[in-house]
Structure formats: C-alpha cells, structure tokens
Tab-separated table of C-alpha atoms in Angstrom:
chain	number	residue	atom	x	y	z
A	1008	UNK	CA	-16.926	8.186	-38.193
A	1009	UNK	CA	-14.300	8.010	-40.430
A	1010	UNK	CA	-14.022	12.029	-41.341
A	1011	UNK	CA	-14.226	12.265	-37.192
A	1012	UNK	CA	-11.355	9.569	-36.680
A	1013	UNK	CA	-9.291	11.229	-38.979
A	1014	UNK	CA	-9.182	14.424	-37.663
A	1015	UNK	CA	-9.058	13.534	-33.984
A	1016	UNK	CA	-6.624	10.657	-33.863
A	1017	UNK	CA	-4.209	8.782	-30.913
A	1018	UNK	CA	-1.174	11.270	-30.160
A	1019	UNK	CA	1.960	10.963	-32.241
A	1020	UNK	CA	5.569	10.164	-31.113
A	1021	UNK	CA	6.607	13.974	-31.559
A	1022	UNK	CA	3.347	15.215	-29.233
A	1023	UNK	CA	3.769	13.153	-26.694
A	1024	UNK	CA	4.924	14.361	-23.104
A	1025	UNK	CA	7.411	12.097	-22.357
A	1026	UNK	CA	7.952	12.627	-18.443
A	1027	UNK	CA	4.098	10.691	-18.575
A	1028	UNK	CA	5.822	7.821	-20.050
A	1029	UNK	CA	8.721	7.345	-17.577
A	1030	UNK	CA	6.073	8.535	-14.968
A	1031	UNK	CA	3.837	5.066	-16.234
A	1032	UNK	CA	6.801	2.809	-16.740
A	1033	UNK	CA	8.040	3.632	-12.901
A	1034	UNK	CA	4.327	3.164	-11.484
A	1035	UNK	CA	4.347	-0.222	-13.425
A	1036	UNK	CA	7.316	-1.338	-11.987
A	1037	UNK	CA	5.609	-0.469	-8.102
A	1038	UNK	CA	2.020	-2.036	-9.085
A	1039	UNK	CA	4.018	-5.215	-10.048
A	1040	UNK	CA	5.948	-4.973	-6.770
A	1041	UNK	CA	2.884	-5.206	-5.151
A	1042	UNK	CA	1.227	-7.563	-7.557
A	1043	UNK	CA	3.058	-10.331	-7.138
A	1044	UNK	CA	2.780	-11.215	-4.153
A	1045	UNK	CA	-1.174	-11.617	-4.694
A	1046	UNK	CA	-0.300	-14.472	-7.242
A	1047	UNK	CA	0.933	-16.416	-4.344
A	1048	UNK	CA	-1.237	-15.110	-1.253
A	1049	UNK	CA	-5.339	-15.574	-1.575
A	1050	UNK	CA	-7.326	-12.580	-1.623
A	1051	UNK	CA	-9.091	-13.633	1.743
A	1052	UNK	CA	-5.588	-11.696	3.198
A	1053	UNK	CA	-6.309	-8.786	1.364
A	1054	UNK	CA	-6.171	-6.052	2.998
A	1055	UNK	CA	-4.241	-7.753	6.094
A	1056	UNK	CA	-0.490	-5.857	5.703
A	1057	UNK	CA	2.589	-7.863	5.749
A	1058	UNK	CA	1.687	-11.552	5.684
A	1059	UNK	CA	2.479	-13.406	8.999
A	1060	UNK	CA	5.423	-15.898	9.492
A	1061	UNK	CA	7.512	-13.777	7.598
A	1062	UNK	CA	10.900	-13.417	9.204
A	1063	UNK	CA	15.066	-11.887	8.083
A	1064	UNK	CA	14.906	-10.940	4.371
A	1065	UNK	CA	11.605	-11.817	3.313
A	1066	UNK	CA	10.337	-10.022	5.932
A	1067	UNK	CA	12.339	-6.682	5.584
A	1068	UNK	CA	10.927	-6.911	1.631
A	1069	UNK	CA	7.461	-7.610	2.646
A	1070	UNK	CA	7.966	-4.366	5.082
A	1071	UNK	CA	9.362	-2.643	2.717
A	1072	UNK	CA	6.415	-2.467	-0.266
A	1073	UNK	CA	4.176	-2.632	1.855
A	1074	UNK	CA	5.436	1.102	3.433
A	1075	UNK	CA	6.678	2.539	0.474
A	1076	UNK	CA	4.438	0.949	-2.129
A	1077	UNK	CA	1.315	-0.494	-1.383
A	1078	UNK	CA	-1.603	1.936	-2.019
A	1079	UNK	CA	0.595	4.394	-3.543
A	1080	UNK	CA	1.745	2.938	-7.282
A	1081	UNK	CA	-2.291	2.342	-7.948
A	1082	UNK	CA	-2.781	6.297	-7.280
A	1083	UNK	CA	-0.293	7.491	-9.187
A	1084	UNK	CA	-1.223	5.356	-12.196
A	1085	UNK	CA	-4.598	7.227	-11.684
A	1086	UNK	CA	-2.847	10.289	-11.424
A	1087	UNK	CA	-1.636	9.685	-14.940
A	1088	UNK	CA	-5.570	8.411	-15.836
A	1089	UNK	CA	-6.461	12.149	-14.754
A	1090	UNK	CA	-3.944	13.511	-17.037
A	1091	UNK	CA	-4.397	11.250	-19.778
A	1092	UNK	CA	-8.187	11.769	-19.830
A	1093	UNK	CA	-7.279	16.210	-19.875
A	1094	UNK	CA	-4.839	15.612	-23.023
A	1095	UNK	CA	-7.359	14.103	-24.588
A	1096	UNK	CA	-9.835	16.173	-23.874
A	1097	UNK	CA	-7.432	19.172	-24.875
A	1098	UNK	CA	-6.713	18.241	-28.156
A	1099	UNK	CA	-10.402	17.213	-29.030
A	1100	UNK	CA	-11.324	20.549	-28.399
A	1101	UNK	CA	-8.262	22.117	-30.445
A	1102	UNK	CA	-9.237	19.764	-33.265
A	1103	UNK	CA	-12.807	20.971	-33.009
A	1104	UNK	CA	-14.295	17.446	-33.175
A	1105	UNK	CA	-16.777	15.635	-30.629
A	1106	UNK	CA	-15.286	13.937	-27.260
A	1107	UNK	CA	-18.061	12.232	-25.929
A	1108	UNK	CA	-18.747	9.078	-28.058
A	1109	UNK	CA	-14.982	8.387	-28.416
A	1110	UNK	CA	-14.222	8.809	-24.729
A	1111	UNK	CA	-17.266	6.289	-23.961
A	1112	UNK	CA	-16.042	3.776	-26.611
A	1113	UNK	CA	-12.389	4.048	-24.795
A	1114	UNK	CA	-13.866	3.158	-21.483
A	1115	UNK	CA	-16.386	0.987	-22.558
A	1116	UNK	CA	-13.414	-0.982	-24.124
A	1117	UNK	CA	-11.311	-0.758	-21.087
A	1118	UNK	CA	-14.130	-2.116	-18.876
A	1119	UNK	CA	-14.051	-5.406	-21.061
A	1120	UNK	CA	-10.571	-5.571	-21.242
A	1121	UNK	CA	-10.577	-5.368	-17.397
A	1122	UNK	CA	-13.504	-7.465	-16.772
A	1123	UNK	CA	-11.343	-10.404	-18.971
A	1124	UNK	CA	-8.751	-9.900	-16.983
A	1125	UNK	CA	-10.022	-10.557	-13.738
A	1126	UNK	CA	-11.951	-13.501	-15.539
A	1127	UNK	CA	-9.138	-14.856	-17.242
A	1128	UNK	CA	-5.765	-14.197	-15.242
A	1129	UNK	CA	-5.861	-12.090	-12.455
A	1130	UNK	CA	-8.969	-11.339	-9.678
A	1131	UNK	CA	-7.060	-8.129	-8.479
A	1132	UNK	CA	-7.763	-6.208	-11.609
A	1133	UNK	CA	-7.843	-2.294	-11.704
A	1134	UNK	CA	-9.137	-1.354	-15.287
A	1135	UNK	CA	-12.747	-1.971	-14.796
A	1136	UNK	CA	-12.219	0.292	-11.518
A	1137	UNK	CA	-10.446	2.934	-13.839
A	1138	UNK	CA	-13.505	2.721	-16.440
A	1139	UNK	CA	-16.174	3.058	-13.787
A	1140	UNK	CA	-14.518	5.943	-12.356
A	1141	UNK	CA	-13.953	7.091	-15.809
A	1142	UNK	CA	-17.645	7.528	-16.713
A	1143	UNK	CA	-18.343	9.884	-13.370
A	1144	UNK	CA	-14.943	11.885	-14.495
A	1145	UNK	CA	-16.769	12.575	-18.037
A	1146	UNK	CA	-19.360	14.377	-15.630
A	1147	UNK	CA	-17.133	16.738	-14.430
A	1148	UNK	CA	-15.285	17.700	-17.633
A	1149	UNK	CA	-16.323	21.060	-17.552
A	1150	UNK	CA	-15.580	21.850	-14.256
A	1151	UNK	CA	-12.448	24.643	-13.789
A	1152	UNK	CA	-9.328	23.182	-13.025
A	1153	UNK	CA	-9.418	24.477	-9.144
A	1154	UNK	CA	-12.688	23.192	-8.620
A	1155	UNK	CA	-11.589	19.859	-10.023
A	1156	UNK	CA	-8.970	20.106	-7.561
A	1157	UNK	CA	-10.750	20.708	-4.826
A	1158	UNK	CA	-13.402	18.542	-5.455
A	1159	UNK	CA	-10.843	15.727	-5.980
A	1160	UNK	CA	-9.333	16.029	-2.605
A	1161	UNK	CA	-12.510	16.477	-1.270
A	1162	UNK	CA	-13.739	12.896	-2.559
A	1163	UNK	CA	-10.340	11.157	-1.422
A	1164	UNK	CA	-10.517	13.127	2.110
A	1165	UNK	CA	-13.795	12.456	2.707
A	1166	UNK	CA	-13.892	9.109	1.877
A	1167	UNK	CA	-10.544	8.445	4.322
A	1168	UNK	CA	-12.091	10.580	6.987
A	1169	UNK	CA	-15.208	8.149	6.927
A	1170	UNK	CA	-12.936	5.448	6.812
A	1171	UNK	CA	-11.667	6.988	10.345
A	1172	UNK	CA	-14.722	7.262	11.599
A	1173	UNK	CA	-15.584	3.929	11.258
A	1174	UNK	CA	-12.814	2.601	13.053
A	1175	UNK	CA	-13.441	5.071	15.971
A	1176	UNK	CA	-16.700	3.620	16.143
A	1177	UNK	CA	-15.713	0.152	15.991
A	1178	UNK	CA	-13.273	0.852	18.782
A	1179	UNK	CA	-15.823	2.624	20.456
A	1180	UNK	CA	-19.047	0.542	20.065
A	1181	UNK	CA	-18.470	-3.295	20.936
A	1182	UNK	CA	-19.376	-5.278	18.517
A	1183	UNK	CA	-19.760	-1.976	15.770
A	1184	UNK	CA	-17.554	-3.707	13.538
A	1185	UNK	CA	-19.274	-7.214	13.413
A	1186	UNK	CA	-21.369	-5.648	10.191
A	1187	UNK	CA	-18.728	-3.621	9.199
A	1188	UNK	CA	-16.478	-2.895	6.383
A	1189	UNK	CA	-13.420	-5.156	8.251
A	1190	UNK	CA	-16.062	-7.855	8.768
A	1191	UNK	CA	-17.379	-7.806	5.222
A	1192	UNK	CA	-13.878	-8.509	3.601
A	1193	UNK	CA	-12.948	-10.813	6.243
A	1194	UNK	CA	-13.467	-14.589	5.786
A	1195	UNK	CA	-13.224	-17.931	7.698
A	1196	UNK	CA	-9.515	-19.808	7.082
A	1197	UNK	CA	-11.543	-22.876	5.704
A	1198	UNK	CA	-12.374	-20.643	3.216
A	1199	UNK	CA	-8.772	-18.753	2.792
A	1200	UNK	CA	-7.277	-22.169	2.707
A	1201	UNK	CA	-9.265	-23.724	-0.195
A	1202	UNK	CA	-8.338	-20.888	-2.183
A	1203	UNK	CA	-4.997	-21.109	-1.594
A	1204	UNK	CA	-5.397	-25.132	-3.102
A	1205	UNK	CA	-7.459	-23.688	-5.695
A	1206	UNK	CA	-4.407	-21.568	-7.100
A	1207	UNK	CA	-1.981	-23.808	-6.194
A	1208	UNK	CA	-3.227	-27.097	-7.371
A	1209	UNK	CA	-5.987	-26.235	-9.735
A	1210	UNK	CA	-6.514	-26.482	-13.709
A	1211	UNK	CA	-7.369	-23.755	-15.449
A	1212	UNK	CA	-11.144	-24.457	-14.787
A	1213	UNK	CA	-10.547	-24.312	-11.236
A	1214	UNK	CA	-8.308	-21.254	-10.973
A	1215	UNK	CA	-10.738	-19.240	-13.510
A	1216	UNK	CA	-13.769	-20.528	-11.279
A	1217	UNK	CA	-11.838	-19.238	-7.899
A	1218	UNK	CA	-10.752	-15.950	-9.330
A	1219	UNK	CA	-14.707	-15.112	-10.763
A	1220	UNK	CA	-15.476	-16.122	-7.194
A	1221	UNK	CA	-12.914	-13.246	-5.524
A	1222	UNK	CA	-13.657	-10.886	-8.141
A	1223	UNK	CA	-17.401	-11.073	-7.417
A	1224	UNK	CA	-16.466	-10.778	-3.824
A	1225	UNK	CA	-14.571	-7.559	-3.913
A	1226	UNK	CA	-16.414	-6.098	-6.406
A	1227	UNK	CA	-18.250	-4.449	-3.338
A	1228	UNK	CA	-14.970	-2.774	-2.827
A	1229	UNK	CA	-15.549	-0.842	-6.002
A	1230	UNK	CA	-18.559	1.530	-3.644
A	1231	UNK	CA	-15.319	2.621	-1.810
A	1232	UNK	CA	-12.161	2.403	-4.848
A	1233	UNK	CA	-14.157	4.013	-7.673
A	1234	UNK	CA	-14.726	7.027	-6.275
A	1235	UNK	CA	-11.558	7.206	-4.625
A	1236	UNK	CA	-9.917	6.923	-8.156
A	1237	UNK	CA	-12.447	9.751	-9.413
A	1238	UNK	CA	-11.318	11.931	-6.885
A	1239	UNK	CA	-7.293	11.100	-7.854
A	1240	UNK	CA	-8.355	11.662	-11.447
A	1241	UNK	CA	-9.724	15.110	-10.670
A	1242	UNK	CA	-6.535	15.986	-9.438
A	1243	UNK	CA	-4.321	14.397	-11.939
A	1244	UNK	CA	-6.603	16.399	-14.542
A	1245	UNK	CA	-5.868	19.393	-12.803
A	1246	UNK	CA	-1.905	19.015	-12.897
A	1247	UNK	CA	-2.096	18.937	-16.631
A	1248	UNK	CA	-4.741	22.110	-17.060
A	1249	UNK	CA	-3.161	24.059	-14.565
A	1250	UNK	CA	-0.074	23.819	-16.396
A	1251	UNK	CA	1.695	22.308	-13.824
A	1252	UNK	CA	3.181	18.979	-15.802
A	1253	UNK	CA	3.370	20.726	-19.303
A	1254	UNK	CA	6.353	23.162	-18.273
A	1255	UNK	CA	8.392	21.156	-15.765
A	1256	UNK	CA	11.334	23.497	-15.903
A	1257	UNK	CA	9.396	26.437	-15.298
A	1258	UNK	CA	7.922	24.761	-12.231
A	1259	UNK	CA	10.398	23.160	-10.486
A	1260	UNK	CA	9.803	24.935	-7.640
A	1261	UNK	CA	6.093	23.684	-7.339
A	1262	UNK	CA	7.183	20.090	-7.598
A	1263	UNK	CA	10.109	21.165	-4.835
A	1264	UNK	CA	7.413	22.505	-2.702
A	1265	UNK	CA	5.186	19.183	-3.330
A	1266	UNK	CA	7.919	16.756	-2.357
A	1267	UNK	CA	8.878	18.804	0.469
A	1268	UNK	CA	5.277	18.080	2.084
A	1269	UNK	CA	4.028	14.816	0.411
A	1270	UNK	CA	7.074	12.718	0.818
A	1271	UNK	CA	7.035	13.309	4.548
A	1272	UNK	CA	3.673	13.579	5.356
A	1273	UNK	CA	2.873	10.261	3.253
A	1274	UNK	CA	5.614	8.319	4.500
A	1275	UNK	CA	4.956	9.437	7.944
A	1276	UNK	CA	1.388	8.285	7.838
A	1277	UNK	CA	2.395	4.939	6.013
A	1278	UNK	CA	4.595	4.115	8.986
A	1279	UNK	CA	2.174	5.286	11.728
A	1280	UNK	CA	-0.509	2.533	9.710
A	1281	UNK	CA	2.306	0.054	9.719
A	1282	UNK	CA	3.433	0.330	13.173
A	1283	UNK	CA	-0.777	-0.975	13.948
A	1284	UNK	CA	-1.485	-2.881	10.862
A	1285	UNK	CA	0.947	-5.530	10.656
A	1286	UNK	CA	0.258	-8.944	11.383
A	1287	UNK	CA	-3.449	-7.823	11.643
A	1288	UNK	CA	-6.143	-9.485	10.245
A	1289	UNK	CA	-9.928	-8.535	9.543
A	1290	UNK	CA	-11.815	-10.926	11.772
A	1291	UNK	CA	-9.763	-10.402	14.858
A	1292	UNK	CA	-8.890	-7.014	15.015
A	1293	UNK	CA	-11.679	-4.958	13.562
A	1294	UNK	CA	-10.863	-1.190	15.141
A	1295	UNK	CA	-7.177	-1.454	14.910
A	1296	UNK	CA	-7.470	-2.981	11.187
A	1297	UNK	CA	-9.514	-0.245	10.491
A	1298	UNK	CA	-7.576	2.595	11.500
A	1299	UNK	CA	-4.500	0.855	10.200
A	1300	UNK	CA	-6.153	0.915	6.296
A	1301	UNK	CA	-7.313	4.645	6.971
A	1302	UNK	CA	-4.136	5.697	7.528
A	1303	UNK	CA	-2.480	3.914	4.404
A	1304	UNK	CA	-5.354	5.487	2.474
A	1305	UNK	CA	-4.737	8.983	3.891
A	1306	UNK	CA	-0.711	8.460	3.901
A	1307	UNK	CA	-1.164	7.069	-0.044
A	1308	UNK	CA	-2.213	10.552	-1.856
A	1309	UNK	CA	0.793	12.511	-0.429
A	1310	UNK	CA	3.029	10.246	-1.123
A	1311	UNK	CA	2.225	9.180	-4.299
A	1312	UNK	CA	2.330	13.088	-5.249
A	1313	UNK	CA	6.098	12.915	-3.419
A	1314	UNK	CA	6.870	10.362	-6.109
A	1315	UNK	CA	5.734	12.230	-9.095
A	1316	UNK	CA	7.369	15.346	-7.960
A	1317	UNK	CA	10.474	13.569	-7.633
A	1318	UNK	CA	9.995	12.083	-10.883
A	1319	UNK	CA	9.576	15.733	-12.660
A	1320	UNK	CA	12.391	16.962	-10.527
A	1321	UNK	CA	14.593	14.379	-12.449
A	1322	UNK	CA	12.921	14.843	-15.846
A	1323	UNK	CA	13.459	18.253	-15.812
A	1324	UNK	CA	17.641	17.944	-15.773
A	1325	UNK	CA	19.274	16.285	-18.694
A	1326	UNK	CA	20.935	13.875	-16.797
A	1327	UNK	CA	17.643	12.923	-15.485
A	1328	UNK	CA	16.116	12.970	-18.538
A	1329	UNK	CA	18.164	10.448	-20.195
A	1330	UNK	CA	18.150	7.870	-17.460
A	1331	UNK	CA	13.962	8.071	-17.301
A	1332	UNK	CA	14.225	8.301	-20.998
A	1333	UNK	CA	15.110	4.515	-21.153
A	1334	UNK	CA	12.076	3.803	-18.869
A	1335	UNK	CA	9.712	5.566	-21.565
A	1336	UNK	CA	9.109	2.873	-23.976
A	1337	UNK	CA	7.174	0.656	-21.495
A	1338	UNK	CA	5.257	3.396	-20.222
A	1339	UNK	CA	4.202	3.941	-23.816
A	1340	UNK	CA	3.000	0.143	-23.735
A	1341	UNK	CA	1.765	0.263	-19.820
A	1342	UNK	CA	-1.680	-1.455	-20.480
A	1343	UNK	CA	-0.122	-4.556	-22.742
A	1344	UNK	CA	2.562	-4.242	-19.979
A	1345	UNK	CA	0.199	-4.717	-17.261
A	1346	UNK	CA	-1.487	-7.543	-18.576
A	1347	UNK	CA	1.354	-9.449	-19.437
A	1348	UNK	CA	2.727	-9.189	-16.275
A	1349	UNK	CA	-0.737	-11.187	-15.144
A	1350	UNK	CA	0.236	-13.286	-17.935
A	1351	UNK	CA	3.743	-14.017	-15.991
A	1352	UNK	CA	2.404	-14.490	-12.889
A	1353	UNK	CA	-0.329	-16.857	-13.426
A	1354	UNK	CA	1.850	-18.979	-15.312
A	1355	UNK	CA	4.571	-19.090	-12.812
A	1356	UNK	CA	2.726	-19.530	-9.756
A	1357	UNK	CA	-1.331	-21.256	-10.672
A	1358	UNK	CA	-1.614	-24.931	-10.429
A	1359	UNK	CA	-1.586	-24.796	-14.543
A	1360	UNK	CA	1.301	-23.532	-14.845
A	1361	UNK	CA	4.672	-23.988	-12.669
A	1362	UNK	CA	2.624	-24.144	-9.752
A	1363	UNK	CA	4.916	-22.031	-7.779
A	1364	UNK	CA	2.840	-20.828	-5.175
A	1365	UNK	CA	3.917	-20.586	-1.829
A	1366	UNK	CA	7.324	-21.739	-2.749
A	1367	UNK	CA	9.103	-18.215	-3.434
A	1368	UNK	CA	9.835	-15.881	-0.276
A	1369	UNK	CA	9.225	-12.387	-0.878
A	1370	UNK	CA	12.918	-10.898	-1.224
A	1371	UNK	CA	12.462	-13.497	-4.285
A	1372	UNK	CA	9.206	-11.971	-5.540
A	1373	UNK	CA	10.979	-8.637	-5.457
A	1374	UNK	CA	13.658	-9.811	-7.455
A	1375	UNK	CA	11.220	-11.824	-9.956
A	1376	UNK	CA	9.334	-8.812	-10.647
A	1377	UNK	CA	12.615	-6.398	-11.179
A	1378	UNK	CA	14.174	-9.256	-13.853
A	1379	UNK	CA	10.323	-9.495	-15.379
A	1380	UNK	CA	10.141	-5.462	-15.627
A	1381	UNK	CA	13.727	-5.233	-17.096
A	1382	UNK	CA	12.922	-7.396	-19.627
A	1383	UNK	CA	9.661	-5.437	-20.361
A	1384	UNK	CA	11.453	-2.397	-20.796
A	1385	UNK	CA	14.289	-3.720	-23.103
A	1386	UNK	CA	11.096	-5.543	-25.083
A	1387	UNK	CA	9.456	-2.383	-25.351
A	1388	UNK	CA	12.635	-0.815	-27.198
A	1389	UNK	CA	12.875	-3.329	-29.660
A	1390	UNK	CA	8.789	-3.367	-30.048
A	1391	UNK	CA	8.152	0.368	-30.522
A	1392	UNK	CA	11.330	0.130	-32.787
A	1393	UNK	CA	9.036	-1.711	-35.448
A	1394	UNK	CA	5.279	-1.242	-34.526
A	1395	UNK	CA	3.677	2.706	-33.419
A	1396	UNK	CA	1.445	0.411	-30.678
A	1397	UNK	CA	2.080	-1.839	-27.955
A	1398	UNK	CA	-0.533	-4.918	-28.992
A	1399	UNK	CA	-3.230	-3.958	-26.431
A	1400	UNK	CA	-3.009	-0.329	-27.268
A	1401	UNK	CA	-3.405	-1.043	-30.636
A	1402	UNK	CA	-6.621	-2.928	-30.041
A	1403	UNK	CA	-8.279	-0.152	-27.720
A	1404	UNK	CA	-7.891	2.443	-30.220
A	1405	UNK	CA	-9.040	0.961	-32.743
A	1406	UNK	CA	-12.255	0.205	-30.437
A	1407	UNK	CA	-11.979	4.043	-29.789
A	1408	UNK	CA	-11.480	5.543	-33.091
A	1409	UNK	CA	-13.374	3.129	-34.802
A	1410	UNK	CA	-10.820	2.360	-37.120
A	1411	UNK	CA	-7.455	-0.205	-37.465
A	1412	UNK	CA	-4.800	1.963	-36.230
C-alpha cells in the first residue's frame, strides 16, 4: 500500500488546473446561496419555488436564486466531480499504478463524511449523492469520451423527459398524481409546522432527531438525483478527456459557442418553470408543480454549462485570470468549505444555537452568505499559506491513500 501510495499520490500545487479551483470556489458561493435559505425553511417546502408571503426585496432575492441558481450550482459542482474523477483517473494510468481500490476508498470515505453530515448538521446533504453516483461512474470508466457524452445527456434527458411525462399525465389523468412523485414529497402543514419548531426551538437532540427524520425521507429522492449526477459526471469527464478544459485558450471558441446556446436556452427554461412554479406547492398543484420542476431540471444543464463557459472565457485572459485567481484557494478547500458553511448555518439559525430561524428575510440571507463566503476565501489564503490541505481534504486522502498526508 505504501509502494502504491507513493507513486500515485494527491496532485501537487504546480499540477493543478487552476480554472477547476475558481470554477469550485464560484459554485460554492451559488450552493450556499441556495443553502441557506434551507436552514431557515423545513424541508416539507422543498421543492415548492420561492416561499410564499415574500414581498419588495426579499422577494426580488428569493426570485432571483431561485432563477439563476437553484438547480444549477449543484450541477456544476458535479460537473467538476466528472472532471475530478478523469484527472484522477489520468494520472493513475500515467503512473502505471491501480485505480480501483483507491477510487472506492475515496468514495467510500465521502459517503461517511456525507452521511455525518446530514446526521449531524445539515439534512440537505449532497456528498452521499456524489458517492453513490460515484460508484456507477467507476462502471463506465472505460467508455470513450463521446460515448460518455452521449450517454450522460442521455441519462439527464431522459430522466427530465420522464419527469415531463409525468406531469402530462397528472394533468391529464385526474387524480394521476395522488401516488405520484409531487404527492410523495408533499406533506400535511401539521407536519411542516412541527419541523419548523423542531429547528427553531429544539436542542441538539431534537434538531439531530428532525434532520435523520428528513434525510430518511428524501433519501427516496436519491432513485431520481443519483443518476442525474451520473449522467452530469459523464459529461464533466468528457470536458476534461476531450481536451476541452485542459487548453482553454486554444478553445475559446468552443466555450463561446457553449455560452452562446446554454446561457439562453437555460435561462429561458428557468423562467418559463418560474413563471408556473412559484407560490406552488406539492399537495395542491400536482400537474403544474410537476411541469414547473421539469423545466428547472431541463433549464439547469444548459445553464450551468453557460456558467462554466463563462468562467473559462474569463480564465483564459489575464485580467480574468487574476481576479478568479483570488477565488482559487477556497476551491482548493471546497469540501471543508462546504461543511463549514453547515457548520455556520446550524449555529446561526437551530434552536441550539442563535436560534435565528425565521427571523432573517432573504435579501439578508443573501448578504449573510456573501460576508460568510468572503471570509472563507480570505481564510483559505492564510490556510493554504501554512498547511498543503484544507482539514477535511486532508482527512479523505489519507482515507484514500492509506497514508497521513
């Protein structure tokens, strides 16, 4: 294990691809946008759009992510999963040594870190979605880059398209939807209410015992999210083996030609689900509810593409280059990063900590989560200053590599 370790180890500052960095740093700052909001709403409203009552300011920011951000900052950060997993891949075959065992230690490890932290701060956790996903991806390793594309936007399609066809039937078939997928996440306000005390007023007992309970409950949206984050992972692997995010210069006018038609298409699609979806809800509106998630789903892919593109654009002129360079750092922490930000929010807003909930409108969540993410990034700086690792990183690879980084 040792001889193996050594000669397959974690990438060094000098090999790394930067523009992935900044690319992870900007979709942490978009999942926290989102985020935050869910440590003061209870996941009964998941899935519901903007949150009702909302009026002026708070309303305009709660409009605002949930068009431009929502659904779009989780698939990019699997975009970069895709990637990630063909670098590594890539230089386990240059360095002639085994991939197998250390990739399944690496998402073994990242399934208990997520599993604790749904558990232990936060119900609306992604990793153990990423590690699932992760274990069909290993599957398909071998697979050429344009089949892996293909077959990725097959999976995401298809899955969208049957999301679509679902609400056609439900708008189609009375009572279709009373066994549906918009029935199944739905739930009665007694129950949406006592969550909200449990966060709000609860110990830590409490809280930990309400967020096992909606963890368990949307676990059955993993049949539906892991593999739509397999197919996103397929293509994020192919942008890196097709060469596309290696040489940004040299193809600038791919990523021209890939904001031109995702940013459009995705935002166009993202309003068309917004102009139906908001003020929604599950139990009361199941076709329109429907169709208004299918369309986020099918808006989310383009745009999050739009985003990256844009992101390379910049990367790939020094001016650019410098500004995203100062984002960097936290995207070369984004997992400690991620979890602390739980950290933040379940202190601020549970019933064991400040007990904040309901108390901040959302133009003040916005604003929260920009100070919160500033500070992360000036943190990281002074952090990666004086250690290689950001503290969770170091732990999963030395889980990985079997050895204390």
């Amino acid at each position: 294990m040792a001889n193996m370790a050594a000669g397959f180890a974690p990438v060094s500052e000098h090999d790394r691809i930067g523009l992935l960095d900044a690319l992870r740093a900007f979709a942490l700052l978009g999942i926290f946008l989102v985020n935050i909001e869910w440590f003061t709403r209870p996941w009964q409203e998941f899935g519901n759009g903007v949150a009702s009552g909302l009026a002026g300011i708070d309303h305009a920011a709660a409009w605002g992510v949930h068009v431009f951000v929502a659904g779009k900052f989780w698939i990019l950060f699997s975009l970069l999963f895709g990637i990630g997993f063909a670098v590594m891949m890539a230089r386990a075959e240059k360095a002639g040594r085994p991939f197998r065992a250390l990739y399944l230690r690496r998402t073994a490890a990242l399934l208990v870190i997520g599993i604790a932290h749904a558990l232990l701060l936060w119900a609306g956790d992604i990793l153990h979605t990423y590690a699932l996903a992760a274990l069909l991806l290993l599957a398909l390793r071998d697979l050429r880059p344009r089949t892996q594309l293909v077959l990725g936007l097959s999976i995401y399609y298809g899955l969208c398209l049957l999301a679509l066809l679902g609400a056609a039937v439900a708008g189609l078939v009375p009572g279709a939807a009373e066994e549906g997928a918009a029935r199944a996440f739905s739930a009665d306000p007694g129950a949406t209410a006592e969550a909200a005390r449990a966060y709000a007023e609860g110990g830590f007992a409490r809280v930990s015992g309400q967020r096992a309970a909606d963890f368990a409950r949307f676990l059955l949206n993993d049949f539906f999210v892991v593999p739509m984050a397999l197919g996103v992972f397929l293509v994020g692997s192919w942008l890196l083996r097709s060469g596309r995010i290696g040489d940004v210069a040299a193809q600038r006018p791919f990523f021209r030609r890939l904001a031109g038609f995702g940013l459009p298409l995705g935002l166009g699609l993202s309003l068309w689900a917004a102009s139906i979806g908001v003020g929604l809800d599950a139990a009361g509106n199941d076709a329109r509810w429907l169709l208004a998630n299918a369309l986020m789903s099918l808006g989310a892919l383009p745009l999050a593409l739009g985003y990256l593109a844009l992101v390379a654009l910049a990367w790939s002129t020094d001016a650019g280059a410098r500004a995203l360079g100062l984002l960097a750092p936290a995207g070369r922490m984004a997992l400690s990063h991620y979890l602390l930000q739980s950290l933040v929010g379940s202190l601020v807003f549970y019933g064991y900590g400040l007990a904040l909930w309901g108390r901040i409108g959302h133009a003040g969540l916005l604003l929260l989560a920009a100070v919160v993410f500033a500070l992360q990034v000036a943190t990281s700086r002074w952090w990666l200053a004086r250690f290689r690792f950001g503290p969770v990183e170091w732990l999963w690879r030395w889980a990985t590599y079997g050895r204390r980084p």
